[in-house]
CSV table of C-alpha atoms and ligand atoms in Angstrom, one decimal:
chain,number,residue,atom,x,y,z
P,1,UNK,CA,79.8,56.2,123.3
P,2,UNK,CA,83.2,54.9,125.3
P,3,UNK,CA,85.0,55.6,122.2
P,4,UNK,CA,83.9,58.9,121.4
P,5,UNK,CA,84.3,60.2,125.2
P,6,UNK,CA,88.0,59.4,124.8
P,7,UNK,CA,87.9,60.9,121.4
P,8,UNK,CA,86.8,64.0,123.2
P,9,UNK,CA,88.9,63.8,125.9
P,10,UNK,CA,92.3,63.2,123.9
P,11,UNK,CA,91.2,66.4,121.2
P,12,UNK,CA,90.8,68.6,124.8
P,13,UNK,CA,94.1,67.7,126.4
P,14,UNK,CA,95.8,67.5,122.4
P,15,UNK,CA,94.4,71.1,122.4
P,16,UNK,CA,95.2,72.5,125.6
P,17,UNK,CA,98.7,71.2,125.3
P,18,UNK,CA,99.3,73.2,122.0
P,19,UNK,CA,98.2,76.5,123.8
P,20,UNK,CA,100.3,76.1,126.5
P,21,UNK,CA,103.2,75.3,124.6
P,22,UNK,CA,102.6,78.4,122.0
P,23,UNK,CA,105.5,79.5,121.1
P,24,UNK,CA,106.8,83.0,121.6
P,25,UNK,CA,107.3,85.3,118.9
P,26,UNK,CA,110.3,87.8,119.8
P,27,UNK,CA,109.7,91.1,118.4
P,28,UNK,CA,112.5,92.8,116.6
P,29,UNK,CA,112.4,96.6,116.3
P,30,UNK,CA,114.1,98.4,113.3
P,31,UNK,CA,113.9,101.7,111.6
P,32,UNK,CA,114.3,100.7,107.7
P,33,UNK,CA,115.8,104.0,106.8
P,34,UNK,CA,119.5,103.0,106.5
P,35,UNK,CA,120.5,100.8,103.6
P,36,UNK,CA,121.9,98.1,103.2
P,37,UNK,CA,121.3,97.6,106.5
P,38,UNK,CA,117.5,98.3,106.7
P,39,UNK,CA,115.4,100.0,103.9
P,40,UNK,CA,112.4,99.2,101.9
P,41,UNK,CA,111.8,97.7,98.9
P,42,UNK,CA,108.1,98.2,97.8
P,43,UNK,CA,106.2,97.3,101.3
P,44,UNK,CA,109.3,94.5,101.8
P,45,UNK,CA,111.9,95.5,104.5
P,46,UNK,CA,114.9,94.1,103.5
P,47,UNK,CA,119.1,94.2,104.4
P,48,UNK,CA,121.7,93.0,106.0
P,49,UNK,CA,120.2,93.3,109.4
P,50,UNK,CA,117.1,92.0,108.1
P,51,UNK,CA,119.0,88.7,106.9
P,52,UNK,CA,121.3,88.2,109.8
P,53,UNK,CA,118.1,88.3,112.2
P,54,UNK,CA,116.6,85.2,110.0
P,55,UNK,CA,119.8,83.5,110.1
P,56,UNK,CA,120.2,84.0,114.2
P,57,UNK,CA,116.7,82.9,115.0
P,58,UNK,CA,116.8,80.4,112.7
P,59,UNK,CA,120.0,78.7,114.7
P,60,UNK,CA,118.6,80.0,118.0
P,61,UNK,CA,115.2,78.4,117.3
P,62,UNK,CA,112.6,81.2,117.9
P,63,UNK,CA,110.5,82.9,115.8
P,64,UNK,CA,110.3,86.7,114.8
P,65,UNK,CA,108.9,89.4,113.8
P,66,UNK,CA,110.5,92.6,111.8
P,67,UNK,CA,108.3,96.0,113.8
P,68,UNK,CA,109.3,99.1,111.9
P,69,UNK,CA,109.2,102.5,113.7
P,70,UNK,CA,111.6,105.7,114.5
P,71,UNK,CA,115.0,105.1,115.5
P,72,UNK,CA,114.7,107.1,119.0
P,73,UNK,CA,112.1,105.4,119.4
P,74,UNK,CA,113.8,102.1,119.5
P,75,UNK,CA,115.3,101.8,123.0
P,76,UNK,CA,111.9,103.1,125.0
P,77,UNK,CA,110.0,100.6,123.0
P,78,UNK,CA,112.1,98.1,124.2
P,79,UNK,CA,112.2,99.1,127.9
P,80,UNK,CA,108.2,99.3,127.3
P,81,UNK,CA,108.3,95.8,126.1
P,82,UNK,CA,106.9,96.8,122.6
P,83,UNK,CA,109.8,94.4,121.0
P,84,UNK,CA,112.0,92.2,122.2
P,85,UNK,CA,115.1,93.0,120.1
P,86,UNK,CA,116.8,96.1,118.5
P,87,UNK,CA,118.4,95.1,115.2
P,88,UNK,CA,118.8,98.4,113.7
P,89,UNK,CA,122.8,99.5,112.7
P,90,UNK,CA,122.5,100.3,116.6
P,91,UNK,CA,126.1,101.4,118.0
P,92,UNK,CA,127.1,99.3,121.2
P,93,UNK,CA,127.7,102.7,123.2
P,94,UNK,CA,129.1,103.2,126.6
P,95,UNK,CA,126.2,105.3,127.0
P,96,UNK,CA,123.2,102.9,125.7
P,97,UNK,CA,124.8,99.9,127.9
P,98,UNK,CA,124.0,101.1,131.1
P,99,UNK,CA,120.2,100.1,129.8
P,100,UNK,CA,120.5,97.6,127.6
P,101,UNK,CA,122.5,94.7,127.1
P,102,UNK,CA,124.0,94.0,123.6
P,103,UNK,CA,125.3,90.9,121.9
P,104,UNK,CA,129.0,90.6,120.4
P,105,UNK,CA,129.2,93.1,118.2
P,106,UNK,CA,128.5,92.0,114.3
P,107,UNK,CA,129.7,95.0,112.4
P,108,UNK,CA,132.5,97.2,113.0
P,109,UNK,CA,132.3,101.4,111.2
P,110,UNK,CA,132.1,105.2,111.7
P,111,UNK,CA,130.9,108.1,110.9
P,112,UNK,CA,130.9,110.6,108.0
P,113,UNK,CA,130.6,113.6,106.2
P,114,UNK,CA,128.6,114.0,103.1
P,115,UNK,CA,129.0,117.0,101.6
P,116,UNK,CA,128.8,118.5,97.8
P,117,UNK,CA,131.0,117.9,95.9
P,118,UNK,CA,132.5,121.3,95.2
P,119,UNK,CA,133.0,121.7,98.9
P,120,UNK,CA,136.6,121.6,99.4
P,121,UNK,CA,136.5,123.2,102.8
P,122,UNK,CA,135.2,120.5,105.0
P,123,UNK,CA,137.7,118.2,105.9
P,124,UNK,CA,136.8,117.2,110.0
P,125,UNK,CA,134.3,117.6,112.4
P,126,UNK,CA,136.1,121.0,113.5
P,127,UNK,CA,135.0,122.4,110.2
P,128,UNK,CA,131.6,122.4,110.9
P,129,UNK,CA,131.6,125.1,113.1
P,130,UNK,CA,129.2,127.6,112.3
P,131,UNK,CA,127.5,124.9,109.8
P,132,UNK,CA,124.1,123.8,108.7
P,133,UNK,CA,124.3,119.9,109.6
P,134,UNK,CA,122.0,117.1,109.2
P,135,UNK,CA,122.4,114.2,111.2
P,136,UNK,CA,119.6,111.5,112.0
P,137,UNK,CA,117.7,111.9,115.4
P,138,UNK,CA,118.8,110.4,118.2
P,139,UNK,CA,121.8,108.6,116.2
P,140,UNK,CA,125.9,108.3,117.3
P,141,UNK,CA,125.8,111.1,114.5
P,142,UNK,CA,123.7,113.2,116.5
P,143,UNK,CA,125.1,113.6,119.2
P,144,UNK,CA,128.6,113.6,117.8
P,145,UNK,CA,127.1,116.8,115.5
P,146,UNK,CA,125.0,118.4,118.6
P,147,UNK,CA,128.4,118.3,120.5
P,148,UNK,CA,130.2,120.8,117.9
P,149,UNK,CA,130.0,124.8,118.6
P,150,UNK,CA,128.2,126.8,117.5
P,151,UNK,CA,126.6,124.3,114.8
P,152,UNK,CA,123.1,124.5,113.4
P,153,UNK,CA,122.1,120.9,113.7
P,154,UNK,CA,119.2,119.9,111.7
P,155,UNK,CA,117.9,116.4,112.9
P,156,UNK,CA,115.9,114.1,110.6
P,157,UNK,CA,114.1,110.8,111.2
P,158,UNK,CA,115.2,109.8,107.4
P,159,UNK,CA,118.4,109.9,106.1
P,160,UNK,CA,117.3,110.1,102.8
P,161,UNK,CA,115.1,113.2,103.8
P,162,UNK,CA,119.0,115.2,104.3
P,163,UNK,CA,120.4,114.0,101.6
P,164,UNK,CA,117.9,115.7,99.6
P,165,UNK,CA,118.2,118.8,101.6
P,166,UNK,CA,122.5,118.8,101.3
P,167,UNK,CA,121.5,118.5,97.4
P,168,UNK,CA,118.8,121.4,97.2
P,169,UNK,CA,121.8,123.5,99.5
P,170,UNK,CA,119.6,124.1,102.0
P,171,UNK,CA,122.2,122.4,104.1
P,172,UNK,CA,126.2,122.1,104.3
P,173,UNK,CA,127.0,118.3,105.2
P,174,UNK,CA,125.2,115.3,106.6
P,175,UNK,CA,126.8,113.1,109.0
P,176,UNK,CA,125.8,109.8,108.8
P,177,UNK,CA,127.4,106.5,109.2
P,178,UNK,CA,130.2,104.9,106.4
P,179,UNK,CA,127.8,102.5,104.7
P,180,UNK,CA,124.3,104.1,104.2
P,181,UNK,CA,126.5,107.2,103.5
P,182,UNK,CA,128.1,105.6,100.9
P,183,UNK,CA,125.1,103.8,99.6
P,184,UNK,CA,123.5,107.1,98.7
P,185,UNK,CA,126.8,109.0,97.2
P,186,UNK,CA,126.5,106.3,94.9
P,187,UNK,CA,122.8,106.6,93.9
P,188,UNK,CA,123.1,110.7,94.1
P,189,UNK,CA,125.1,112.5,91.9
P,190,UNK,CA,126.4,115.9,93.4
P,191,UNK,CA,127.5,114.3,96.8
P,192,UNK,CA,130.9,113.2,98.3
P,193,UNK,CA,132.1,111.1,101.2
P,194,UNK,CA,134.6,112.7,103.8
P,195,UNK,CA,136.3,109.8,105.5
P,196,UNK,CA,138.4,109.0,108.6
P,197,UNK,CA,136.9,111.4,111.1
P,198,UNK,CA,135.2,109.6,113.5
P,199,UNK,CA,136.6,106.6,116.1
P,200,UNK,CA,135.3,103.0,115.0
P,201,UNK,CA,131.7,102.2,116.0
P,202,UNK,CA,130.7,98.9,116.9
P,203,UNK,CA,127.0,97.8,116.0
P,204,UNK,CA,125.1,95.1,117.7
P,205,UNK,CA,122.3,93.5,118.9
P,206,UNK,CA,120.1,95.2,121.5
P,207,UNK,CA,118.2,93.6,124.2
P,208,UNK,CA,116.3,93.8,127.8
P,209,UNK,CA,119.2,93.5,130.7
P,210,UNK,CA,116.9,90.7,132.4
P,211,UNK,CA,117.1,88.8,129.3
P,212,UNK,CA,119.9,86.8,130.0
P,213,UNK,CA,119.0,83.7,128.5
P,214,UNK,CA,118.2,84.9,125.4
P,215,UNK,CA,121.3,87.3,124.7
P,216,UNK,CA,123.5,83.7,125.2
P,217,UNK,CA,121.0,82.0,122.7
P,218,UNK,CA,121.8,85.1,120.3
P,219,UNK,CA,125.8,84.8,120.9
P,220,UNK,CA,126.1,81.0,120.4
P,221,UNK,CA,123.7,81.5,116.9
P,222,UNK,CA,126.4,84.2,116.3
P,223,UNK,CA,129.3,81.7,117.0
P,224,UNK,CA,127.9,79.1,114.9
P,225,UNK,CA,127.3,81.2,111.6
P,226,UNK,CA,130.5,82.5,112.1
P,227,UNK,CA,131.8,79.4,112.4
P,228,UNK,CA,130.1,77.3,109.3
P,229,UNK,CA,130.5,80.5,106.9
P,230,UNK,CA,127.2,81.5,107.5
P,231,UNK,CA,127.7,84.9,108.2
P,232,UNK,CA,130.5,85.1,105.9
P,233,UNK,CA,128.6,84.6,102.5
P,234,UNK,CA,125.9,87.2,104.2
P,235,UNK,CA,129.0,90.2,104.5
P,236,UNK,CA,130.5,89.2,101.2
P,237,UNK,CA,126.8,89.8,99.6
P,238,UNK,CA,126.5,93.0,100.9
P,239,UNK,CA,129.5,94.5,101.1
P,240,UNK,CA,132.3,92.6,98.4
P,241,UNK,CA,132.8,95.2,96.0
O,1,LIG,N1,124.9,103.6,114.3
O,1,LIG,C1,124.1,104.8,114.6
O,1,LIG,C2,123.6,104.7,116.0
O,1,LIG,O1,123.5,103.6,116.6
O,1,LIG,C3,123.0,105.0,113.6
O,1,LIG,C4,122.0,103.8,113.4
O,1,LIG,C5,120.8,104.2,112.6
O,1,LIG,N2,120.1,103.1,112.2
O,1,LIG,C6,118.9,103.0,111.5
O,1,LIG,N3,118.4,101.9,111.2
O,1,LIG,N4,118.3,104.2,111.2
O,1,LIG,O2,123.2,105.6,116.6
């Protein structure tokens, strides 16, 4: 009887001590409509982002989570507490920092124009005066498109969604950023990329101000993969031509 009271007695405090030491599962918010950063494959979300989260966590020694939703809807859901994390091709603006914090920045790009290819006549942001534009809502490309005159800005929550639309003419250009842009020029045929008009953009990691602790664990995870070649073979599989 002794035996089996301790028995009891052990199970409770072996039990109660796993609850309280549950660990936490961050959650990390994307929108998986920019390869080969974030897209989907079947129901799988998959991409450079995708990977580099496992890799940091993995070092940082926390568990995730991958939460798919809009792009502008990134940010509030983070404020809200709905994730913990923003890995998303997120620019590191001047703008977003003053309510978020952001790691070191893991990705360095900028924007572009897609156009058609027999559109000689767009050659910088100035030419798309007067234009039918795509961009993606509440993107660095937005607002960069939403700033020009007299433009007829046409915002999406898919990229893929304007490229169609640029192909079927029912708009002039697209701006997007360099990599996804380029991703789909090479899948579409009828579509070119207009380089070298935008300032470099720097994309990062995205988290609450207050957590402090956790933006260090993310750096020093960064560090280290950078350091034992980690993060190397992760670029060179994406983007080694
Ligand atoms: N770099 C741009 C920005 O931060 C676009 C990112 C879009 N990312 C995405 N997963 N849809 O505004």
């Amino acid at each position: 009887m002794k035996k089996i009271l301790t028995l009891v007695i052990l199970a409770t405090i072996f039990l109660v001590g796993c609850g309280g030491n549950k660990e936490k599962t961050y959650v990390v918010g994307t929108n998986a409509e920019f390869p080969p950063f974030e897209y989907r494959e079947g129901d799988k979300i998959i991409g450079f982002d995708i990977e580099l989260i496992e890799l940091l966590t993995k070092e940082a020694g926390i568990k995730y989570e991958v939460k798919d939703m809009s792009f502008d809807g990134l940010l509030p859901a983070l404020q809200t507490k709905k994730i913990d994390l923003v890995v998303s091709g997120m620019t590191a603006t001047e703008e977003r920092k003053k309510s978020v914090n952001f790691t070191k920045s893991y990705y360095s790009t900028s924007q572009v124009i897609i156009v058609r290819e027999n559109q000689n006549n767009i050659k910088s942001f100035d030419d798309l005066v007067g234009k039918k534009v795509g961009a993606m809502i509440g993107t660095t490309g937005d607002l960069i498109v939403s700033d020009i005159k007299d433009v007829n800005v046409k915002k999406y929550n898919a990229s893929y969604a304007a490229i169609l639309d640029l192909k079927a003419d029912k708009i002039d250009a697209v701006v997007l950023d360099s990599e996804p842009a380029k991703n789909y020029v090479k899948q579409n045929k009828g579509i070119k990329v207009i380089e070298g008009v935008s300032v470099t953009e720097e994309y990062a990691i995205a988290l609450r101000k207050e957590d402090k602790e956790l933006l260090e664990k993310l750096n020093k995870a960064f560090e280290t993969i950078k350091a034992n070649g980690e993060y190397k073979k992760l670029y060179d599989k994406y983007f080694s031509k």
